[in-house]
Short mmCIF file of C-alpha atoms in Angstrom, two decimals:
data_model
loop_
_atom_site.label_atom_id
_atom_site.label_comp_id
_atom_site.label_asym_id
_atom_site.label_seq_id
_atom_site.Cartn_x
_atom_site.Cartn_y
_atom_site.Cartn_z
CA UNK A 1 5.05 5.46 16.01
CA UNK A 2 3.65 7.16 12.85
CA UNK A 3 -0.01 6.55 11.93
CA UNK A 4 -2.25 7.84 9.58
CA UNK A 5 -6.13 8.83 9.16
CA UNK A 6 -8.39 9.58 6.48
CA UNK A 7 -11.63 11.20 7.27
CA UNK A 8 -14.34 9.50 5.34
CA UNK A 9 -13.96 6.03 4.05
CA UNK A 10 -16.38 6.69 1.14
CA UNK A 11 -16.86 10.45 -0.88
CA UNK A 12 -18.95 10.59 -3.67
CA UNK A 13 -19.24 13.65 -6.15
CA UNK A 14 -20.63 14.95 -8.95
CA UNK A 15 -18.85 14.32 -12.88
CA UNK A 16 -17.24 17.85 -13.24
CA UNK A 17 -16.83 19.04 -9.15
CA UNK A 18 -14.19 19.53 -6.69
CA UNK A 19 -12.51 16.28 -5.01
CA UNK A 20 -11.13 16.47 -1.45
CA UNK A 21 -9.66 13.62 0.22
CA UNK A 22 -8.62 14.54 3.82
CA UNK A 23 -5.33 12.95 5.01
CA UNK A 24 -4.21 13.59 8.61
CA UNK A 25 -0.59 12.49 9.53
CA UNK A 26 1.70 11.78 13.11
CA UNK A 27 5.29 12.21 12.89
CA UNK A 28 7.73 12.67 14.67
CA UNK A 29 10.40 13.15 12.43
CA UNK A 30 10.27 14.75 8.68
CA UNK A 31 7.74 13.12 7.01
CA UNK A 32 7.88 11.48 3.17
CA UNK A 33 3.79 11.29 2.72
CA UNK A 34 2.31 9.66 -0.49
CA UNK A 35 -1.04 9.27 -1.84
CA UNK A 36 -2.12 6.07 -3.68
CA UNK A 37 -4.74 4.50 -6.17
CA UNK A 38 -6.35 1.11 -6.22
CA UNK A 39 -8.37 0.48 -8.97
CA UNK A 40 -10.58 -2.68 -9.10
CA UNK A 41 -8.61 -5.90 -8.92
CA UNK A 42 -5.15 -3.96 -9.24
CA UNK A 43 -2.34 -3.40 -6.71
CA UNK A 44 -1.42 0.49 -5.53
CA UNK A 45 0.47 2.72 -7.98
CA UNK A 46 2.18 6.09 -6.80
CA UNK A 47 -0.68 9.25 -7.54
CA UNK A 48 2.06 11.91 -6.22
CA UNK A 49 4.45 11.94 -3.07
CA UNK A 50 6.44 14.69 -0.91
CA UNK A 51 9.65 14.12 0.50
CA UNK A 52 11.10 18.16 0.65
CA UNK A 53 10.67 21.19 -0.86
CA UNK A 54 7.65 22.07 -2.25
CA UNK A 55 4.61 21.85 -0.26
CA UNK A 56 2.19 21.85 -2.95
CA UNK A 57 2.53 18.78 -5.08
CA UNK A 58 1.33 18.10 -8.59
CA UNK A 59 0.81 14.07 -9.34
CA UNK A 60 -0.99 12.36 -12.36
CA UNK A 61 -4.64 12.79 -13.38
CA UNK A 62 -5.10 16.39 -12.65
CA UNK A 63 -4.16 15.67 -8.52
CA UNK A 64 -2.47 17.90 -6.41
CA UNK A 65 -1.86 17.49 -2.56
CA UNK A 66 -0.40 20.22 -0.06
CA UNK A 67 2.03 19.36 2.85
CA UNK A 68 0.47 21.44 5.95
CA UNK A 69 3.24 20.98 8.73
CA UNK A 70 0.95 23.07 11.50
CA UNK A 71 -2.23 21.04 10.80
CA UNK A 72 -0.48 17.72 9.62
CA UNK A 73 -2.33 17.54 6.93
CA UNK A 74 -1.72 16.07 3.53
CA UNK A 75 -5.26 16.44 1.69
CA UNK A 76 -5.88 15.35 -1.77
CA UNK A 77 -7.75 17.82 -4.42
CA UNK A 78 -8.73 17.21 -7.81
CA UNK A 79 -10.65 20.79 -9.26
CA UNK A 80 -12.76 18.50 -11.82
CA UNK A 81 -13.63 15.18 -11.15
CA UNK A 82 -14.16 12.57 -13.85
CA UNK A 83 -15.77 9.63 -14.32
CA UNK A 84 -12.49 7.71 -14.13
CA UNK A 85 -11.76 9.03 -11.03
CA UNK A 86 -13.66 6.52 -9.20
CA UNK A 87 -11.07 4.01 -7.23
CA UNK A 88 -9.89 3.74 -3.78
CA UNK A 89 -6.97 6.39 -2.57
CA UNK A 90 -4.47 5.65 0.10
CA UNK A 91 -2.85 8.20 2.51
CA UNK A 92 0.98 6.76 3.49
CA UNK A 93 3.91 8.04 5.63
CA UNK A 94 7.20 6.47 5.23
CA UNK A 95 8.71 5.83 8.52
CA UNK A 96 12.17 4.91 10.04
CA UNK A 97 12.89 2.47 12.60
CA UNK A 98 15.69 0.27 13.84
CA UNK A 99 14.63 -2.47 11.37
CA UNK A 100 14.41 -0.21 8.19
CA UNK A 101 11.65 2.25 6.64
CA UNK A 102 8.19 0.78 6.58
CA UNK A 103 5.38 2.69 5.13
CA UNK A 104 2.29 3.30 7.24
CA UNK A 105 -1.02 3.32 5.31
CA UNK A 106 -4.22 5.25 6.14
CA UNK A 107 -7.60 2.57 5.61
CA UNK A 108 -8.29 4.61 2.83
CA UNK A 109 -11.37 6.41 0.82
CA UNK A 110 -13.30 5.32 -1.90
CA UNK A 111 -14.69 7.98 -4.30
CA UNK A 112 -17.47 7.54 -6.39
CA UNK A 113 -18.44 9.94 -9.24
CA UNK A 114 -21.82 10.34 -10.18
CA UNK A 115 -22.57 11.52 -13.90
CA UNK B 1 10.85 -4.47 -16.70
CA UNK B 2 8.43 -6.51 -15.70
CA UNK B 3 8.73 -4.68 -12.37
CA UNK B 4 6.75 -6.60 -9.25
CA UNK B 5 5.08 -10.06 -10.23
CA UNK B 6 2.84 -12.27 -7.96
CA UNK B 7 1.79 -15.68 -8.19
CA UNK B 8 -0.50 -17.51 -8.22
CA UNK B 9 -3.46 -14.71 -8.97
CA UNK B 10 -6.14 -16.80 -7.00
CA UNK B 11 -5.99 -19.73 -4.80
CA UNK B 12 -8.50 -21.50 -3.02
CA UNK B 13 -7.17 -23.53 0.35
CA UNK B 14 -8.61 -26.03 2.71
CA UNK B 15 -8.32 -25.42 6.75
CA UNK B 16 -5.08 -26.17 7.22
CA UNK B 17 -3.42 -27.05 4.36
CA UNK B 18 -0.09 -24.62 3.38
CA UNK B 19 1.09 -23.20 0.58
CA UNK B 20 3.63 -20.55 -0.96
CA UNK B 21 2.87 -17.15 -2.26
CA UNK B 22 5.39 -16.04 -4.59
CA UNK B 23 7.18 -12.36 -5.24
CA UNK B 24 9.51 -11.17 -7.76
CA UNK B 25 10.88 -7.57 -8.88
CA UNK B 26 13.49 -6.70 -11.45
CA UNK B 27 14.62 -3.73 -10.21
CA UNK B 28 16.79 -4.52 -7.71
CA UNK B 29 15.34 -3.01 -5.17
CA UNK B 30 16.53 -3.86 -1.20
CA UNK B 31 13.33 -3.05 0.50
CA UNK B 32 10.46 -5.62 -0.17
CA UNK B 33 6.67 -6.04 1.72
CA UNK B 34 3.92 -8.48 2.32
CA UNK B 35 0.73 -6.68 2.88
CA UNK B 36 -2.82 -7.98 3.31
CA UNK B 37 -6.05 -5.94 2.35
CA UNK B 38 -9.71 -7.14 4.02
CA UNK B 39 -12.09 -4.70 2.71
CA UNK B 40 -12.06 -0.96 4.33
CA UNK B 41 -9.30 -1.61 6.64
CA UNK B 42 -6.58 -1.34 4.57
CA UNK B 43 -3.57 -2.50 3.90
CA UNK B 44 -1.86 -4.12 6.79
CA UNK B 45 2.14 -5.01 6.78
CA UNK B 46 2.78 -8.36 7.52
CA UNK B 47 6.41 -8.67 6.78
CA UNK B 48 9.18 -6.73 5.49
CA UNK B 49 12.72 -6.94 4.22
CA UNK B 50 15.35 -4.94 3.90
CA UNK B 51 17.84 -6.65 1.93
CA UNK B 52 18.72 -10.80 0.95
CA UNK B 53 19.15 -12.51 4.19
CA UNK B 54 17.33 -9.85 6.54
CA UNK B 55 13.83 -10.05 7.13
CA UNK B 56 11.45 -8.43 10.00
CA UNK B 57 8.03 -8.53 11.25
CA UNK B 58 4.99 -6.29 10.81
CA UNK B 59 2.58 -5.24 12.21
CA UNK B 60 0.20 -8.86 11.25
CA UNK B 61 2.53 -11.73 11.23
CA UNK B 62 1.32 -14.57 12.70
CA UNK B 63 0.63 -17.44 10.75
CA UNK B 64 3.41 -16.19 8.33
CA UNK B 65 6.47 -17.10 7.24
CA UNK B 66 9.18 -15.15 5.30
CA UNK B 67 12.74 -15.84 3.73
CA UNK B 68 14.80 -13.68 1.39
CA UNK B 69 17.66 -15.99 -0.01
CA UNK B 70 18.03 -12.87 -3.42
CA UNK B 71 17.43 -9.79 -4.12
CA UNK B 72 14.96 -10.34 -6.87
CA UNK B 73 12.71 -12.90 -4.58
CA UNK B 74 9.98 -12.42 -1.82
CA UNK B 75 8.08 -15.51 -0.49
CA UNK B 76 5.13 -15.71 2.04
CA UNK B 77 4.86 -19.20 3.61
CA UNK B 78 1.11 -20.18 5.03
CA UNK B 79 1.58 -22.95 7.05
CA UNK B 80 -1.75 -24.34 8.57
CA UNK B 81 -4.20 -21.47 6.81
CA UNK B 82 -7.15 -20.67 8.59
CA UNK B 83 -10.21 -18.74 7.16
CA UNK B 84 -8.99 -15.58 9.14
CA UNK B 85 -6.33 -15.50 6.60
CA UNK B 86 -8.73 -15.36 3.60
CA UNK B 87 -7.87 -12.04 2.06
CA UNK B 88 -6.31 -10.03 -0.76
CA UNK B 89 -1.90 -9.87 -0.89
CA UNK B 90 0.43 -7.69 -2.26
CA UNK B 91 4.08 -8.11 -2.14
CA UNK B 92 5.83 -4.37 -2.91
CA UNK B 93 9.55 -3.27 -3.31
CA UNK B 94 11.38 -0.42 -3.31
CA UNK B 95 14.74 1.69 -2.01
CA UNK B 96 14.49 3.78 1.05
CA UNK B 97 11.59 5.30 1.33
CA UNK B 98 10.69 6.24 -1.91
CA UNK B 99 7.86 5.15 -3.72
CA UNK B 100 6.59 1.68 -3.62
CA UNK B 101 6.17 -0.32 -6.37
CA UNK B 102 3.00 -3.09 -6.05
CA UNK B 103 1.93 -6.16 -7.40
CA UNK B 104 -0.96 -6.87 -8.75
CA UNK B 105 -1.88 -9.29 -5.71
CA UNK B 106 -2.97 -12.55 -4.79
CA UNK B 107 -6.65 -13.68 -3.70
CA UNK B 108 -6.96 -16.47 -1.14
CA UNK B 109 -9.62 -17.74 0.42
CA UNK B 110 -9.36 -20.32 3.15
CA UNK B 111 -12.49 -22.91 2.96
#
């Protein structure tokens, strides 16, 4: 079975530095990893996903996330963090089985931005 | 498109009383989900569809019902809730496994 960790449930940076979210991954077929947002009182919406291809992919808000196959990795990096930033991110793998895909989430990471 | 809607937004339930959460997306999407959040653990499946008619368990179901009678509709049944089930749920869809498109949930809490 697939699973899915995040290192840190809560981050907290500066207005203006460097966001990493850490997103470790199991898999053992191709995965399609995706990284969520939850702002307060809202449901997830789609930050930026990788199915093939590229390993380096570009989402909304200035977020980028690189597909490391060696280190199954899938981190999350934002070069300038703003205040608007601050919301709860999800790691997910979709996965395969005999009933259908399911998606796996991570128990995610809430940033906070300090001004 | 009005894409995924939930109701009701909030509900507040006795020990053992039941009730129906509803789902709905407009994009006819085969895949649909039932997920509940507790705070910092995530979301956790409880079931899943893949199409009108078909339905399967996650990884959380009991205490849960499911039925799938369209494409467009995704019910949860409670049927005797319990205050473990007090929690935040989403119902998502989508096709394959692309991208899922949420809800914007349901708070219960079981008194």
């Amino acid at each position: 079975a697939q699973s899915v960790t995040q290192l840190g449930s809560h981050v907290s940076v500066s207005e203006g530095a460097l966001v990493l979210l850490r997103c470790n991954y199991s898999s053992s077929v191709p995965p399609y990893l995706f990284w969520y947002v939850q702002y307060p009182n809202q449901g997830l919406q789609l930050l930026l996903k990788y199915t093939t291809g590229a390993t380096l992919v570009k989402g909304i808000n200035g977020f980028e996330a690189e597909f490391k196959k060696s280190e199954t990795s899938f981190h999350l990096t934002k070069p300038s963090a703003h205040m608007s930033d601050a919301a709860e991110y999800f790691c997910a793998v979709s996965e395969s089985g005999t009933g259908g895909f399911k998606t796996i989430f991570g128990a995610g990471t809430r940033l906070f931005v300090k001004a | 498109n009005a894409g995924v809607t939930q109701t009701p937004k909030f509900r507040i339930l006795k020990i053992g009383q039941s009730m129906t959460l509803q789902c709905a997306q407009d994009m006819n999407h085969n895949y649909m989900y039932w997920y509940r959040q507790d705070p910092g653990m995530g979301l956790k499946l409880i079931y899943y569809s893949v199409g009108a008619g078909i339905t399967d368990k996650g990884e959380v179901p009991n205490g849960y019902n499911v039925s799938r009678s369209t494409t467009e509709d995704f019910p949860l049944r409670l049927e005797l809730a319990a205050p473990s089930q007090t929690s935040v749920y989403f119902c998502a869809s989508t096709e394959g496994r692309e991208t899922q498109y949420f809800g914007p949930g349901t708070r219960l809490l079981v008194l």
